mmCIF file of C-alpha atoms in Angstrom:
data_model
loop_
_atom_site.group_PDB
_atom_site.id
_atom_site.type_symbol
_atom_site.label_atom_id
_atom_site.label_comp_id
_atom_site.label_asym_id
_atom_site.label_seq_id
_atom_site.Cartn_x
_atom_site.Cartn_y
_atom_site.Cartn_z
ATOM 1 C CA UNK A 6 -1.379 0.197 -5.054
ATOM 2 C CA UNK A 7 1.001 -2.684 -5.519
ATOM 3 C CA UNK A 8 3.353 -2.756 -8.508
ATOM 4 C CA UNK A 9 3.816 -5.668 -10.864
ATOM 5 C CA UNK A 10 6.359 -5.530 -13.674
ATOM 6 C CA UNK A 11 6.761 -7.622 -16.804
ATOM 7 C CA UNK A 12 9.681 -8.114 -19.109
ATOM 8 C CA UNK A 13 9.951 -7.768 -22.008
ATOM 9 C CA UNK A 14 7.180 -5.351 -22.914
ATOM 10 C CA UNK A 15 7.211 -6.618 -26.458
ATOM 11 C CA UNK A 16 8.994 -9.363 -28.344
ATOM 12 C CA UNK A 17 9.135 -10.620 -31.906
ATOM 13 C CA UNK A 18 10.307 -14.153 -32.523
ATOM 14 C CA UNK A 19 10.435 -16.626 -35.361
ATOM 15 C CA UNK A 20 8.111 -19.565 -35.591
ATOM 16 C CA UNK A 21 9.490 -22.601 -33.760
ATOM 17 C CA UNK A 22 11.532 -20.689 -31.219
ATOM 18 C CA UNK A 23 10.795 -20.259 -27.512
ATOM 19 C CA UNK A 24 10.143 -17.044 -25.641
ATOM 20 C CA UNK A 25 10.340 -16.391 -21.912
ATOM 21 C CA UNK A 26 8.275 -13.698 -20.215
ATOM 22 C CA UNK A 27 9.008 -12.589 -16.647
ATOM 23 C CA UNK A 28 6.520 -11.284 -14.110
ATOM 24 C CA UNK A 29 7.721 -9.667 -10.903
ATOM 25 C CA UNK A 30 5.945 -8.271 -7.875
ATOM 26 C CA UNK A 31 8.079 -5.284 -6.905
ATOM 27 C CA UNK A 32 6.899 -4.268 -3.476
ATOM 28 C CA UNK A 33 5.103 -7.302 -2.133
ATOM 29 C CA UNK A 34 5.386 -11.068 -2.062
ATOM 30 C CA UNK A 35 3.065 -13.163 -4.158
ATOM 31 C CA UNK A 36 2.666 -16.872 -3.536
ATOM 32 C CA UNK A 37 0.227 -16.910 -6.410
ATOM 33 C CA UNK A 38 0.385 -15.188 -9.767
ATOM 34 C CA UNK A 39 -1.934 -15.455 -12.736
ATOM 35 C CA UNK A 40 -1.187 -15.518 -16.434
ATOM 36 C CA UNK A 41 -3.685 -14.211 -18.951
ATOM 37 C CA UNK A 42 -3.812 -13.960 -22.692
ATOM 38 C CA UNK A 43 -5.781 -11.355 -24.556
ATOM 39 C CA UNK A 44 -6.472 -11.319 -28.283
ATOM 40 C CA UNK A 45 -7.465 -8.056 -29.990
ATOM 41 C CA UNK A 46 -10.884 -6.762 -28.969
ATOM 42 C CA UNK A 47 -11.433 -9.720 -26.654
ATOM 43 C CA UNK A 48 -11.457 -10.016 -22.900
ATOM 44 C CA UNK A 49 -8.800 -11.532 -20.707
ATOM 45 C CA UNK A 50 -8.513 -15.285 -20.795
ATOM 46 C CA UNK A 51 -6.978 -16.909 -17.759
ATOM 47 C CA UNK A 52 -4.337 -19.386 -18.867
ATOM 48 C CA UNK A 53 -2.912 -20.650 -15.609
ATOM 49 C CA UNK A 54 -2.319 -20.020 -11.946
ATOM 50 C CA UNK A 55 1.311 -19.951 -10.939
ATOM 51 C CA UNK A 56 2.047 -21.265 -7.458
ATOM 52 C CA UNK A 57 5.312 -20.604 -5.663
ATOM 53 C CA UNK A 58 7.015 -23.868 -4.824
ATOM 54 C CA UNK A 59 4.582 -26.107 -6.667
ATOM 55 C CA UNK A 60 3.227 -26.864 -10.102
ATOM 56 C CA UNK A 61 1.101 -24.399 -11.964
ATOM 57 C CA UNK A 62 -2.591 -25.015 -12.399
ATOM 58 C CA UNK A 63 -3.676 -24.747 -16.015
ATOM 59 C CA UNK A 64 -7.102 -23.822 -17.278
ATOM 60 C CA UNK A 65 -8.974 -26.216 -19.491
ATOM 61 C CA UNK A 66 -7.724 -26.147 -23.052
ATOM 62 C CA UNK A 67 -4.334 -24.624 -22.251
ATOM 63 C CA UNK A 68 -1.413 -26.871 -23.184
ATOM 64 C CA UNK A 69 0.868 -27.133 -20.177
ATOM 65 C CA UNK A 70 3.743 -28.495 -22.275
ATOM 66 C CA UNK A 71 3.568 -25.500 -24.565
ATOM 67 C CA UNK A 72 3.167 -22.816 -21.937
ATOM 68 C CA UNK A 73 5.707 -23.597 -19.237
ATOM 69 C CA UNK A 74 5.295 -21.754 -15.977
ATOM 70 C CA UNK A 75 7.852 -21.534 -13.215
ATOM 71 C CA UNK A 76 7.273 -19.658 -9.977
ATOM 72 C CA UNK A 77 10.859 -19.485 -8.815
ATOM 73 C CA UNK A 78 10.440 -17.180 -5.841
ATOM 74 C CA UNK A 79 7.860 -15.157 -3.967
ATOM 75 C CA UNK A 80 8.378 -12.260 -6.377
ATOM 76 C CA UNK A 81 9.010 -13.934 -9.743
ATOM 77 C CA UNK A 82 7.000 -16.076 -12.118
ATOM 78 C CA UNK A 83 8.002 -16.887 -15.680
ATOM 79 C CA UNK A 84 5.967 -18.008 -18.671
ATOM 80 C CA UNK A 85 7.820 -19.718 -21.504
ATOM 81 C CA UNK A 86 6.032 -20.129 -24.798
ATOM 82 C CA UNK A 87 7.726 -23.107 -26.397
ATOM 83 C CA UNK A 88 7.855 -23.743 -30.145
ATOM 84 C CA UNK A 89 5.897 -20.583 -30.770
ATOM 85 C CA UNK A 90 3.617 -20.319 -33.787
ATOM 86 C CA UNK A 91 1.900 -17.296 -35.335
ATOM 87 C CA UNK A 92 -1.358 -18.191 -33.591
ATOM 88 C CA UNK A 93 0.429 -17.665 -30.259
ATOM 89 C CA UNK A 94 0.806 -13.993 -31.116
ATOM 90 C CA UNK A 95 -1.100 -12.178 -28.407
ATOM 91 C CA UNK A 96 -0.932 -9.851 -25.427
ATOM 92 C CA UNK A 97 0.227 -11.777 -22.366
ATOM 93 C CA UNK A 98 -0.516 -10.245 -18.986
ATOM 94 C CA UNK A 99 0.344 -11.417 -15.514
ATOM 95 C CA UNK A 100 -1.270 -10.399 -12.272
ATOM 96 C CA UNK A 101 -0.744 -10.925 -8.584
ATOM 97 C CA UNK A 102 -3.035 -10.470 -5.624
ATOM 98 C CA UNK A 103 -1.698 -8.285 -2.860
ATOM 99 C CA UNK A 104 -3.660 -10.366 -0.463
ATOM 100 C CA UNK A 105 -6.063 -9.515 2.258
ATOM 101 C CA UNK A 106 -9.775 -10.066 2.391
ATOM 102 C CA UNK A 107 -10.538 -8.094 -0.734
ATOM 103 C CA UNK A 108 -8.188 -10.117 -2.919
ATOM 104 C CA UNK A 109 -7.245 -7.217 -5.138
ATOM 105 C CA UNK A 110 -5.423 -8.155 -8.303
ATOM 106 C CA UNK A 111 -2.667 -5.963 -9.693
ATOM 107 C CA UNK A 112 -1.675 -6.383 -13.295
ATOM 108 C CA UNK A 113 1.658 -6.133 -14.986
ATOM 109 C CA UNK A 114 1.906 -3.872 -18.032
ATOM 110 C CA UNK A 115 1.688 -6.825 -20.410
ATOM 111 C CA UNK A 116 3.934 -8.357 -23.064
ATOM 112 C CA UNK A 117 3.072 -8.114 -26.723
ATOM 113 C CA UNK A 118 4.270 -11.290 -28.480
ATOM 114 C CA UNK A 119 4.470 -11.439 -32.253
ATOM 115 C CA UNK A 120 5.495 -14.688 -33.880
ATOM 116 C CA UNK A 121 6.555 -14.419 -37.492
ATOM 117 C CA UNK B 4 -25.143 -18.676 -18.151
ATOM 118 C CA UNK B 5 -21.865 -16.810 -17.932
ATOM 119 C CA UNK B 6 -20.490 -16.264 -14.454
ATOM 120 C CA UNK B 7 -20.099 -12.540 -15.018
ATOM 121 C CA UNK B 8 -22.182 -10.735 -17.602
ATOM 122 C CA UNK B 9 -21.671 -7.279 -19.009
ATOM 123 C CA UNK B 10 -23.137 -5.435 -21.942
ATOM 124 C CA UNK B 11 -20.335 -5.192 -24.483
ATOM 125 C CA UNK B 12 -21.378 -1.729 -25.609
ATOM 126 C CA UNK B 13 -20.174 0.568 -26.913
ATOM 127 C CA UNK B 14 -21.825 2.858 -24.425
ATOM 128 C CA UNK B 15 -21.688 6.467 -25.599
ATOM 129 C CA UNK B 16 -22.047 9.228 -23.020
ATOM 130 C CA UNK B 17 -21.668 12.997 -23.477
ATOM 131 C CA UNK B 18 -18.833 14.694 -21.666
ATOM 132 C CA UNK B 19 -19.860 15.843 -18.213
ATOM 133 C CA UNK B 20 -22.703 13.341 -17.897
ATOM 134 C CA UNK B 21 -22.926 10.279 -15.668
ATOM 135 C CA UNK B 22 -21.824 6.979 -17.181
ATOM 136 C CA UNK B 23 -23.477 3.909 -15.708
ATOM 137 C CA UNK B 24 -21.891 0.500 -16.194
ATOM 138 C CA UNK B 25 -23.653 -2.653 -15.078
ATOM 139 C CA UNK B 26 -22.680 -6.188 -14.291
ATOM 140 C CA UNK B 27 -24.572 -9.266 -13.106
ATOM 141 C CA UNK B 28 -23.140 -12.466 -11.720
ATOM 142 C CA UNK B 29 -24.409 -15.972 -11.171
ATOM 143 C CA UNK B 30 -22.510 -17.243 -8.120
ATOM 144 C CA UNK B 31 -24.164 -16.165 -4.877
ATOM 145 C CA UNK B 32 -21.016 -17.171 -3.015
ATOM 146 C CA UNK B 33 -18.991 -14.377 -4.603
ATOM 147 C CA UNK B 34 -17.253 -12.301 -1.980
ATOM 148 C CA UNK B 35 -15.447 -9.408 -3.597
ATOM 149 C CA UNK B 36 -16.176 -7.385 -6.683
ATOM 150 C CA UNK B 37 -13.837 -5.291 -8.784
ATOM 151 C CA UNK B 38 -13.954 -2.759 -11.557
ATOM 152 C CA UNK B 39 -10.972 -2.474 -13.865
ATOM 153 C CA UNK B 40 -10.346 0.046 -16.608
ATOM 154 C CA UNK B 41 -8.406 -1.016 -19.692
ATOM 155 C CA UNK B 42 -7.177 1.356 -22.347
ATOM 156 C CA UNK B 43 -6.500 -0.080 -25.782
ATOM 157 C CA UNK B 44 -3.160 -1.868 -25.861
ATOM 158 C CA UNK B 45 -2.655 -1.567 -22.107
ATOM 159 C CA UNK B 46 -3.218 -3.909 -19.201
ATOM 160 C CA UNK B 47 -6.172 -3.508 -16.824
ATOM 161 C CA UNK B 48 -5.972 -0.991 -14.013
ATOM 162 C CA UNK B 49 -7.907 -1.485 -10.778
ATOM 163 C CA UNK B 50 -10.359 1.340 -10.200
ATOM 164 C CA UNK B 51 -12.433 0.121 -7.286
ATOM 165 C CA UNK B 52 -13.345 -2.916 -5.281
ATOM 166 C CA UNK B 53 -16.395 -3.479 -3.116
ATOM 167 C CA UNK B 54 -17.496 -6.341 -0.884
ATOM 168 C CA UNK B 55 -20.342 -4.948 1.181
ATOM 169 C CA UNK B 56 -23.845 -4.191 0.010
ATOM 170 C CA UNK B 57 -24.434 -0.547 -0.764
ATOM 171 C CA UNK B 58 -22.391 2.207 -2.309
ATOM 172 C CA UNK B 59 -18.697 2.948 -2.199
ATOM 173 C CA UNK B 60 -17.444 6.269 -3.484
ATOM 174 C CA UNK B 61 -13.973 7.269 -4.609
ATOM 175 C CA UNK B 62 -13.701 10.615 -6.319
ATOM 176 C CA UNK B 63 -15.825 10.589 -9.454
ATOM 177 C CA UNK B 64 -16.406 6.852 -9.192
ATOM 178 C CA UNK B 65 -19.134 5.083 -7.225
ATOM 179 C CA UNK B 66 -19.450 1.319 -7.057
ATOM 180 C CA UNK B 67 -22.784 -0.159 -6.068
ATOM 181 C CA UNK B 68 -23.343 -3.720 -4.903
ATOM 182 C CA UNK B 69 -26.614 -5.557 -4.398
ATOM 183 C CA UNK B 70 -25.925 -9.149 -3.432
ATOM 184 C CA UNK B 71 -29.606 -10.081 -3.257
ATOM 185 C CA UNK B 72 -30.035 -9.118 -6.896
ATOM 186 C CA UNK B 73 -26.521 -10.299 -7.818
ATOM 187 C CA UNK B 74 -25.802 -6.982 -9.378
ATOM 188 C CA UNK B 75 -22.839 -4.612 -9.268
ATOM 189 C CA UNK B 76 -22.502 -1.296 -11.036
ATOM 190 C CA UNK B 77 -20.044 1.511 -11.566
ATOM 191 C CA UNK B 78 -21.079 5.134 -11.909
ATOM 192 C CA UNK B 79 -18.689 7.697 -13.343
ATOM 193 C CA UNK B 80 -19.707 11.279 -12.639
ATOM 194 C CA UNK B 81 -18.619 14.241 -14.742
ATOM 195 C CA UNK B 82 -17.408 11.916 -17.490
ATOM 196 C CA UNK B 83 -14.248 12.998 -19.260
ATOM 197 C CA UNK B 84 -12.879 11.947 -22.666
ATOM 198 C CA UNK B 85 -10.038 10.258 -20.761
ATOM 199 C CA UNK B 86 -12.622 7.894 -19.261
ATOM 200 C CA UNK B 87 -13.111 6.336 -22.696
ATOM 201 C CA UNK B 88 -11.913 2.765 -22.242
ATOM 202 C CA UNK B 89 -13.147 -0.765 -21.697
ATOM 203 C CA UNK B 90 -14.397 -1.429 -18.176
ATOM 204 C CA UNK B 91 -14.072 -4.943 -16.833
ATOM 205 C CA UNK B 92 -16.217 -6.239 -14.008
ATOM 206 C CA UNK B 93 -14.629 -9.027 -11.975
ATOM 207 C CA UNK B 94 -15.368 -11.055 -8.890
ATOM 208 C CA UNK B 95 -13.711 -13.371 -6.462
ATOM 209 C CA UNK B 96 -15.219 -15.882 -4.122
ATOM 210 C CA UNK B 97 -14.396 -19.060 -2.306
ATOM 211 C CA UNK B 98 -16.191 -21.087 -4.948
ATOM 212 C CA UNK B 99 -14.095 -19.597 -7.751
ATOM 213 C CA UNK B 100 -11.051 -21.497 -6.520
ATOM 214 C CA UNK B 101 -9.108 -18.371 -5.639
ATOM 215 C CA UNK B 102 -9.360 -17.056 -9.193
ATOM 216 C CA UNK B 103 -10.662 -13.733 -10.298
ATOM 217 C CA UNK B 104 -13.485 -14.216 -12.792
ATOM 218 C CA UNK B 105 -13.745 -11.454 -15.390
ATOM 219 C CA UNK B 106 -16.626 -10.283 -17.480
ATOM 220 C CA UNK B 107 -16.087 -9.579 -21.144
ATOM 221 C CA UNK B 108 -16.020 -5.825 -20.587
ATOM 222 C CA UNK B 109 -18.053 -2.808 -21.650
ATOM 223 C CA UNK B 110 -16.589 -0.292 -24.066
ATOM 224 C CA UNK B 111 -17.300 3.248 -22.916
ATOM 225 C CA UNK B 112 -16.965 6.213 -25.227
ATOM 226 C CA UNK B 113 -17.213 9.761 -23.907
ATOM 227 C CA UNK B 114 -18.126 12.167 -26.677
ATOM 228 C CA UNK B 115 -16.998 15.803 -26.373
#
């Protein structure tokens, strides 16, 4: 299957600072990538769809000014959590479809964010 | 009604038995269906996808799709302790605006 990487795998930051998370498709091009957030013992929550060359599409209730998404190239999308607060502490996961009729999604390994 | 519904479990199955995981969906326009496995603290891993009615087998895993009943299932034969995880059912269709819609997941526990 396709490989998606994320960096960093975990990060601790102080309240009020910003954190950038990178998502890369390693062996395929992705015009679309997805960003999810997952709290403990809960399912994935789609935050936004990242579109190469255009603005991201945010899900209802997700603050676009707080969670900045940039899809700089066909293999890289970044999520920046601005002015992070403890309630932003979560597991952030990106995914990318390899394409084709089946629309298989491949997930990155995730980034554990802890805001102190 | 949720778009994708799964029993949250936990579902406990003895080692070596067949584990049966079920999922129903509300959108008849859904095209493709996926089963992901997620271990605690890890990201989801694609196990199988299916888009035609019937069964699809891959090793110990069999996915079953019945579009008329809007039902998709995953069977795990010869269950192993390493199969203990949360299994996420997901779907994609033209009406879902190119997004994968996930169910809330079923926790499966294989007891030795």
